[in-house]
Amino acid sequence: MLFSRTLLRRHSVLPGFDLALGFTLLYLSLIVLIPLSAAFLKTFTMTWPQFWDAVASPRVVASYRLTFGASFAAALINAVFGLVIAWVLVRYEFPAKRLVDALVDLPFALPTAVAGITLTAIYAENGWIGQVLPFKVSFTPTGVFVALLFIGLPFVVRTLQPVLEDLSKELEEASATLGASRWQTFRLVILPILMPALLTGFALAFARALGEYGSVIFIAGNLPMVSEITPLMIISKLEQYDVPGATAIAVVMLVMSFAMLLVINLLQAWTRKRQGM
């Protein structure tokens, strides 16, 4: 036992491993574990009928459908077009490439409230884009979807870019030499390698969309049973000084988010196992 501890200390990558690990656990506890635990503990003060009334009222259920449905759809669309954008940025040279690459990070840098006001103005019925569309976007569930598309795209692109940069072009050349078409090369050679990163980007975009508030609140319209998102329901409960009700809805969101992330991680592990990684 003493020899094992000595060997571990001798081959530790970071000096002061014990102290660094202690600070890591303390920081994660203060920032992540304690706040999440507080939400669960506050919810446990409610009786089961009170909890069910808080999380399963028709208005709250409608917000679940909109929030999870729009978040999933936006993350799915971003996974497709984020792959295309990452591919273009990595594989091709064209004028203003650096500008396009910088624009991908714009949703990271732009305050969410500014993004929401801008999207609302552009997609309003008299806006630049809204006036030419055959359907209404601002103040509808479609507006929520558009806002979630905007804030989720960078997660997919930035997750895929490093993997594409490390992807050897020799694999594609070897596939073409063996007679594979371009579509077969992409589907059977490239896509399996990209799949873990693609699923990670999808999960990050989905998780980010679930908790988005600032950019959505302006363009949604916040019509009861129509365009209310779940974070707005939590804020409404807090404004009514119903802290247990707010934490109950938050706990439901946390549990469903954890379940979704667990599914994504299992899919990633299955994909890596098939690839022999």
CSV table of C-alpha atoms in Angstrom, one decimal:
chain,number,residue,atom,x,y,z
A,1,MET,CA,0.0,0.0,0.0
A,2,LEU,CA,2.8,2.4,0.9
A,3,PHE,CA,4.7,1.5,-2.3
A,4,SER,CA,1.5,2.2,-4.3
A,5,ARG,CA,1.0,5.6,-2.8
A,6,THR,CA,4.7,6.5,-3.3
A,7,LEU,CA,4.5,5.4,-6.9
A,8,LEU,CA,1.3,7.4,-7.5
A,9,ARG,CA,2.9,10.5,-6.0
A,10,ARG,CA,6.1,10.0,-8.1
A,11,HIS,CA,4.3,9.7,-11.4
A,12,SER,CA,1.7,12.4,-10.8
A,13,VAL,CA,1.4,14.7,-13.7
A,14,LEU,CA,0.6,17.8,-11.6
A,15,PRO,CA,2.7,18.8,-8.7
A,16,GLY,CA,0.7,19.1,-5.5
A,17,PHE,CA,-1.9,16.6,-6.7
A,18,ASP,CA,-3.7,16.2,-3.3
A,19,LEU,CA,-4.1,20.0,-2.9
A,20,ALA,CA,-5.2,20.5,-6.5
A,21,LEU,CA,-7.8,17.7,-6.2
A,22,GLY,CA,-9.1,19.1,-2.9
A,23,PHE,CA,-9.6,22.6,-4.5
A,24,THR,CA,-11.2,20.9,-7.5
A,25,LEU,CA,-13.7,19.0,-5.4
A,26,LEU,CA,-14.4,22.1,-3.2
A,27,TYR,CA,-15.0,24.3,-6.2
A,28,LEU,CA,-17.3,21.8,-7.9
A,29,SER,CA,-19.2,21.4,-4.6
A,30,LEU,CA,-19.7,25.1,-4.1
A,31,ILE,CA,-20.6,25.9,-7.7
A,32,VAL,CA,-22.5,22.7,-8.8
A,33,LEU,CA,-23.3,20.1,-6.2
A,34,ILE,CA,-24.6,22.3,-3.4
A,35,PRO,CA,-27.0,24.5,-5.5
A,36,LEU,CA,-28.4,21.4,-7.2
A,37,SER,CA,-28.8,19.6,-3.9
A,38,ALA,CA,-30.5,22.7,-2.5
A,39,ALA,CA,-33.1,22.5,-5.3
A,40,PHE,CA,-33.9,18.8,-4.4
A,41,LEU,CA,-34.0,19.5,-0.7
A,42,LYS,CA,-36.4,22.4,-1.1
A,43,THR,CA,-38.6,20.2,-3.3
A,44,PHE,CA,-38.7,17.5,-0.6
A,45,THR,CA,-40.5,19.9,1.7
A,46,MET,CA,-43.6,19.5,-0.5
A,47,THR,CA,-46.1,16.7,-0.2
A,48,TRP,CA,-46.7,14.5,-3.2
A,49,PRO,CA,-50.0,16.2,-4.1
A,50,GLN,CA,-48.4,19.6,-3.9
A,51,PHE,CA,-45.4,18.5,-6.0
A,52,TRP,CA,-47.7,17.0,-8.6
A,53,ASP,CA,-49.9,20.1,-8.8
A,54,ALA,CA,-46.8,22.2,-9.3
A,55,VAL,CA,-45.2,20.1,-12.1
A,56,ALA,CA,-48.2,18.7,-13.9
A,57,SER,CA,-50.6,21.5,-14.3
A,58,PRO,CA,-51.8,21.9,-17.9
A,59,ARG,CA,-49.9,25.2,-18.3
A,60,VAL,CA,-46.6,23.7,-17.0
A,61,VAL,CA,-47.0,20.6,-19.2
A,62,ALA,CA,-47.6,22.8,-22.2
A,63,SER,CA,-44.3,24.6,-21.4
A,64,TYR,CA,-42.5,21.2,-21.2
A,65,ARG,CA,-43.8,20.3,-24.6
A,66,LEU,CA,-42.6,23.5,-26.2
A,67,THR,CA,-39.2,23.7,-24.3
A,68,PHE,CA,-38.2,20.1,-24.9
A,69,GLY,CA,-39.7,19.8,-28.4
A,70,ALA,CA,-38.2,23.0,-29.7
A,71,SER,CA,-34.8,22.3,-28.0
A,72,PHE,CA,-34.6,18.8,-29.5
A,73,ALA,CA,-35.6,20.0,-33.0
A,74,ALA,CA,-33.2,23.0,-32.8
A,75,ALA,CA,-30.3,20.7,-31.7
A,76,LEU,CA,-31.1,18.2,-34.4
A,77,ILE,CA,-31.1,20.9,-37.1
A,78,ASN,CA,-27.9,22.4,-35.7
A,79,ALA,CA,-26.3,19.0,-35.8
A,80,VAL,CA,-26.9,18.7,-39.5
A,81,PHE,CA,-26.0,22.3,-40.6
A,82,GLY,CA,-23.2,22.6,-37.9
A,83,LEU,CA,-21.5,19.6,-39.6
A,84,VAL,CA,-21.8,21.3,-43.0
A,85,ILE,CA,-20.4,24.6,-41.6
A,86,ALA,CA,-17.5,22.8,-39.8
A,87,TRP,CA,-16.7,20.8,-42.9
A,88,VAL,CA,-16.6,24.0,-45.0
A,89,LEU,CA,-14.4,25.9,-42.5
A,90,VAL,CA,-11.9,23.0,-42.2
A,91,ARG,CA,-11.7,21.6,-45.7
A,92,TYR,CA,-12.0,24.7,-48.0
A,93,GLU,CA,-10.2,28.0,-48.5
A,94,PHE,CA,-12.3,31.0,-49.6
A,95,PRO,CA,-12.4,34.8,-49.2
A,96,ALA,CA,-13.5,36.1,-45.8
A,97,LYS,CA,-13.0,32.6,-44.2
A,98,ARG,CA,-11.8,34.2,-40.9
A,99,LEU,CA,-14.8,36.4,-40.8
A,100,VAL,CA,-17.2,33.5,-41.3
A,101,ASP,CA,-15.3,31.6,-38.6
A,102,ALA,CA,-15.6,34.5,-36.2
A,103,LEU,CA,-19.4,34.8,-36.9
A,104,VAL,CA,-19.9,31.3,-35.6
A,105,ASP,CA,-18.8,32.5,-32.1
A,106,LEU,CA,-21.2,35.5,-32.2
A,107,PRO,CA,-23.9,33.8,-30.2
A,108,PHE,CA,-21.3,33.1,-27.5
A,109,ALA,CA,-20.3,36.8,-27.2
A,110,LEU,CA,-23.7,38.5,-27.8
A,111,PRO,CA,-25.8,39.1,-24.7
A,112,THR,CA,-28.9,36.9,-24.8
A,113,ALA,CA,-31.2,39.9,-24.4
A,114,VAL,CA,-29.7,41.7,-27.3
A,115,ALA,CA,-30.0,38.5,-29.4
A,116,GLY,CA,-33.7,38.2,-28.4
A,117,ILE,CA,-34.5,41.8,-29.3
A,118,THR,CA,-32.6,41.6,-32.6
A,119,LEU,CA,-34.3,38.3,-33.6
A,120,THR,CA,-37.7,39.7,-32.7
A,121,ALA,CA,-37.2,42.8,-34.8
A,122,ILE,CA,-35.9,40.9,-37.8
A,123,TYR,CA,-38.6,38.2,-37.8
A,124,ALA,CA,-41.5,40.5,-36.9
A,125,GLU,CA,-44.3,40.9,-39.5
A,126,ASN,CA,-42.7,44.2,-40.7
A,127,GLY,CA,-39.1,43.0,-40.2
A,128,TRP,CA,-36.5,42.4,-42.9
A,129,ILE,CA,-37.1,38.6,-42.9
A,130,GLY,CA,-40.5,38.4,-41.4
A,131,GLN,CA,-42.2,40.5,-44.0
A,132,VAL,CA,-41.3,38.1,-46.8
A,133,LEU,CA,-42.2,34.9,-44.9
A,134,PRO,CA,-45.6,33.3,-45.6
A,135,PHE,CA,-46.0,32.6,-41.9
A,136,LYS,CA,-45.6,34.4,-38.6
A,137,VAL,CA,-42.4,33.8,-36.6
A,138,SER,CA,-42.1,36.4,-33.8
A,139,PHE,CA,-44.4,35.8,-30.8
A,140,THR,CA,-45.1,32.2,-31.8
A,141,PRO,CA,-43.6,28.8,-30.9
A,142,THR,CA,-41.7,29.1,-34.2
A,143,GLY,CA,-39.9,32.1,-32.8
A,144,VAL,CA,-38.7,30.0,-29.9
A,145,PHE,CA,-37.3,27.5,-32.3
A,146,VAL,CA,-35.5,30.2,-34.2
A,147,ALA,CA,-33.9,31.6,-31.1
A,148,LEU,CA,-32.7,28.2,-30.0
A,149,LEU,CA,-31.2,27.6,-33.4
A,150,PHE,CA,-29.3,30.8,-33.0
A,151,ILE,CA,-27.8,30.1,-29.6
A,152,GLY,CA,-27.0,26.3,-30.2
A,153,LEU,CA,-25.1,26.4,-33.5
A,154,PRO,CA,-21.6,27.2,-32.1
A,155,PHE,CA,-21.6,24.2,-29.8
A,156,VAL,CA,-21.9,21.8,-32.7
A,157,VAL,CA,-19.4,23.6,-35.0
A,158,ARG,CA,-16.7,24.0,-32.3
A,159,THR,CA,-17.1,20.4,-31.2
A,160,LEU,CA,-16.6,19.1,-34.7
A,161,GLN,CA,-13.9,21.3,-35.9
A,162,PRO,CA,-11.0,19.8,-34.0
A,163,VAL,CA,-12.0,16.3,-35.0
A,164,LEU,CA,-12.2,17.3,-38.7
A,165,GLU,CA,-8.8,19.0,-38.5
A,166,ASP,CA,-7.3,15.7,-37.2
A,167,LEU,CA,-9.1,13.6,-39.8
A,168,SER,CA,-6.6,12.3,-42.3
A,169,LYS,CA,-7.5,12.8,-46.0
A,170,GLU,CA,-5.7,9.6,-46.7
A,171,LEU,CA,-8.8,7.7,-45.5
A,172,GLU,CA,-10.9,9.4,-48.2
A,173,GLU,CA,-8.2,8.7,-50.8
A,174,ALA,CA,-8.0,5.1,-49.8
A,175,SER,CA,-11.8,4.8,-50.0
A,176,ALA,CA,-11.9,6.3,-53.4
A,177,THR,CA,-9.1,4.0,-54.6
A,178,LEU,CA,-11.2,1.0,-53.5
A,179,GLY,CA,-14.1,2.3,-55.7
A,180,ALA,CA,-16.3,3.9,-53.1
A,181,SER,CA,-18.4,6.9,-54.2
A,182,ARG,CA,-18.3,10.2,-52.4
A,183,TRP,CA,-21.5,9.5,-50.6
A,184,GLN,CA,-20.3,6.0,-49.6
A,185,THR,CA,-17.0,7.5,-48.3
A,186,PHE,CA,-18.8,10.0,-46.2
A,187,ARG,CA,-21.4,7.6,-44.9
A,188,LEU,CA,-19.2,4.6,-44.2
A,189,VAL,CA,-15.8,6.2,-43.5
A,190,ILE,CA,-16.1,9.8,-42.3
A,191,LEU,CA,-19.4,9.9,-40.5
A,192,PRO,CA,-18.6,7.0,-38.1
A,193,ILE,CA,-15.5,8.8,-37.0
A,194,LEU,CA,-17.3,12.0,-36.5
A,195,MET,CA,-20.3,10.5,-34.7
A,196,PRO,CA,-19.1,10.7,-31.1
A,197,ALA,CA,-18.2,14.4,-31.6
A,198,LEU,CA,-21.5,15.0,-33.4
A,199,LEU,CA,-23.5,13.5,-30.6
A,200,THR,CA,-21.5,15.6,-28.1
A,201,GLY,CA,-22.3,18.8,-30.0
A,202,PHE,CA,-25.9,17.8,-30.2
A,203,ALA,CA,-26.0,17.1,-26.4
A,204,LEU,CA,-24.4,20.5,-25.7
A,205,ALA,CA,-26.7,22.4,-28.0
A,206,PHE,CA,-29.7,20.6,-26.5
A,207,ALA,CA,-28.7,21.2,-22.9
A,208,ARG,CA,-28.0,24.9,-23.7
A,209,ALA,CA,-31.4,25.3,-25.3
A,210,LEU,CA,-33.3,23.8,-22.4
A,211,GLY,CA,-32.0,26.5,-20.1
A,212,GLU,CA,-32.2,29.4,-22.5
A,213,TYR,CA,-34.2,32.4,-21.3
A,214,GLY,CA,-32.9,35.8,-22.4
A,215,SER,CA,-33.0,35.4,-26.1
A,216,VAL,CA,-36.3,33.4,-26.1
A,217,ILE,CA,-38.4,35.6,-23.7
A,218,PHE,CA,-38.6,38.5,-26.2
A,219,ILE,CA,-39.4,36.5,-29.4
A,220,ALA,CA,-41.8,33.9,-27.8
A,221,GLY,CA,-44.6,36.2,-27.0
A,222,ASN,CA,-45.2,34.3,-23.8
A,223,LEU,CA,-48.8,33.3,-24.5
A,224,PRO,CA,-50.2,30.9,-21.9
A,225,MET,CA,-50.5,27.3,-23.2
A,226,VAL,CA,-49.0,28.4,-26.5
A,227,SER,CA,-45.5,30.0,-26.3
A,228,GLU,CA,-44.5,29.9,-22.7
A,229,ILE,CA,-41.1,28.1,-22.0
A,230,THR,CA,-40.4,26.3,-18.8
A,231,PRO,CA,-37.7,28.7,-17.5
A,232,LEU,CA,-40.4,31.4,-17.7
A,233,MET,CA,-42.7,29.2,-15.6
A,234,ILE,CA,-39.9,29.0,-13.0
A,235,ILE,CA,-39.5,32.8,-12.9
A,236,SER,CA,-43.3,33.2,-12.6
A,237,LYS,CA,-43.4,30.9,-9.6
A,238,LEU,CA,-40.5,32.9,-8.0
A,239,GLU,CA,-42.3,36.2,-8.6
A,240,GLN,CA,-45.3,34.7,-6.8
A,241,TYR,CA,-43.0,33.7,-3.9
A,242,ASP,CA,-43.7,30.1,-4.6
A,243,VAL,CA,-40.2,28.9,-4.1
A,244,PRO,CA,-41.0,25.2,-3.6
A,245,GLY,CA,-43.1,25.2,-6.8
A,246,ALA,CA,-40.3,26.8,-8.7
A,247,THR,CA,-37.7,24.3,-7.4
A,248,ALA,CA,-40.1,21.4,-8.2
A,249,ILE,CA,-40.3,22.5,-11.9
A,250,ALA,CA,-36.5,23.0,-11.9
A,251,VAL,CA,-36.0,19.4,-10.5
A,252,VAL,CA,-38.1,18.0,-13.3
A,253,MET,CA,-36.0,19.8,-15.8
A,254,LEU,CA,-32.8,18.6,-14.2
A,255,VAL,CA,-33.9,15.0,-14.1
A,256,MET,CA,-35.0,15.0,-17.7
A,257,SER,CA,-31.8,16.8,-18.8
A,258,PHE,CA,-29.7,14.2,-16.9
A,259,ALA,CA,-31.6,11.4,-18.6
A,260,MET,CA,-31.1,12.9,-22.0
A,261,LEU,CA,-27.3,13.4,-21.3
A,262,LEU,CA,-27.1,9.8,-20.1
A,263,VAL,CA,-28.7,8.5,-23.3
A,264,ILE,CA,-26.2,10.6,-25.4
A,265,ASN,CA,-23.3,9.3,-23.4
A,266,LEU,CA,-24.4,5.7,-23.9
A,267,LEU,CA,-24.8,6.3,-27.6
A,268,GLN,CA,-21.2,7.8,-27.6
A,269,ALA,CA,-19.9,4.7,-25.8
A,270,TRP,CA,-21.7,2.4,-28.2
A,271,THR,CA,-20.3,4.3,-31.2
A,272,ARG,CA,-16.8,4.2,-29.9
A,273,LYS,CA,-17.1,0.5,-29.2
A,274,ARG,CA,-18.2,-0.2,-32.7
A,275,GLN,CA,-15.3,1.8,-34.0
A,276,GLY,CA,-12.9,-0.1,-31.8
A,277,MET,CA,-11.7,3.1,-30.1
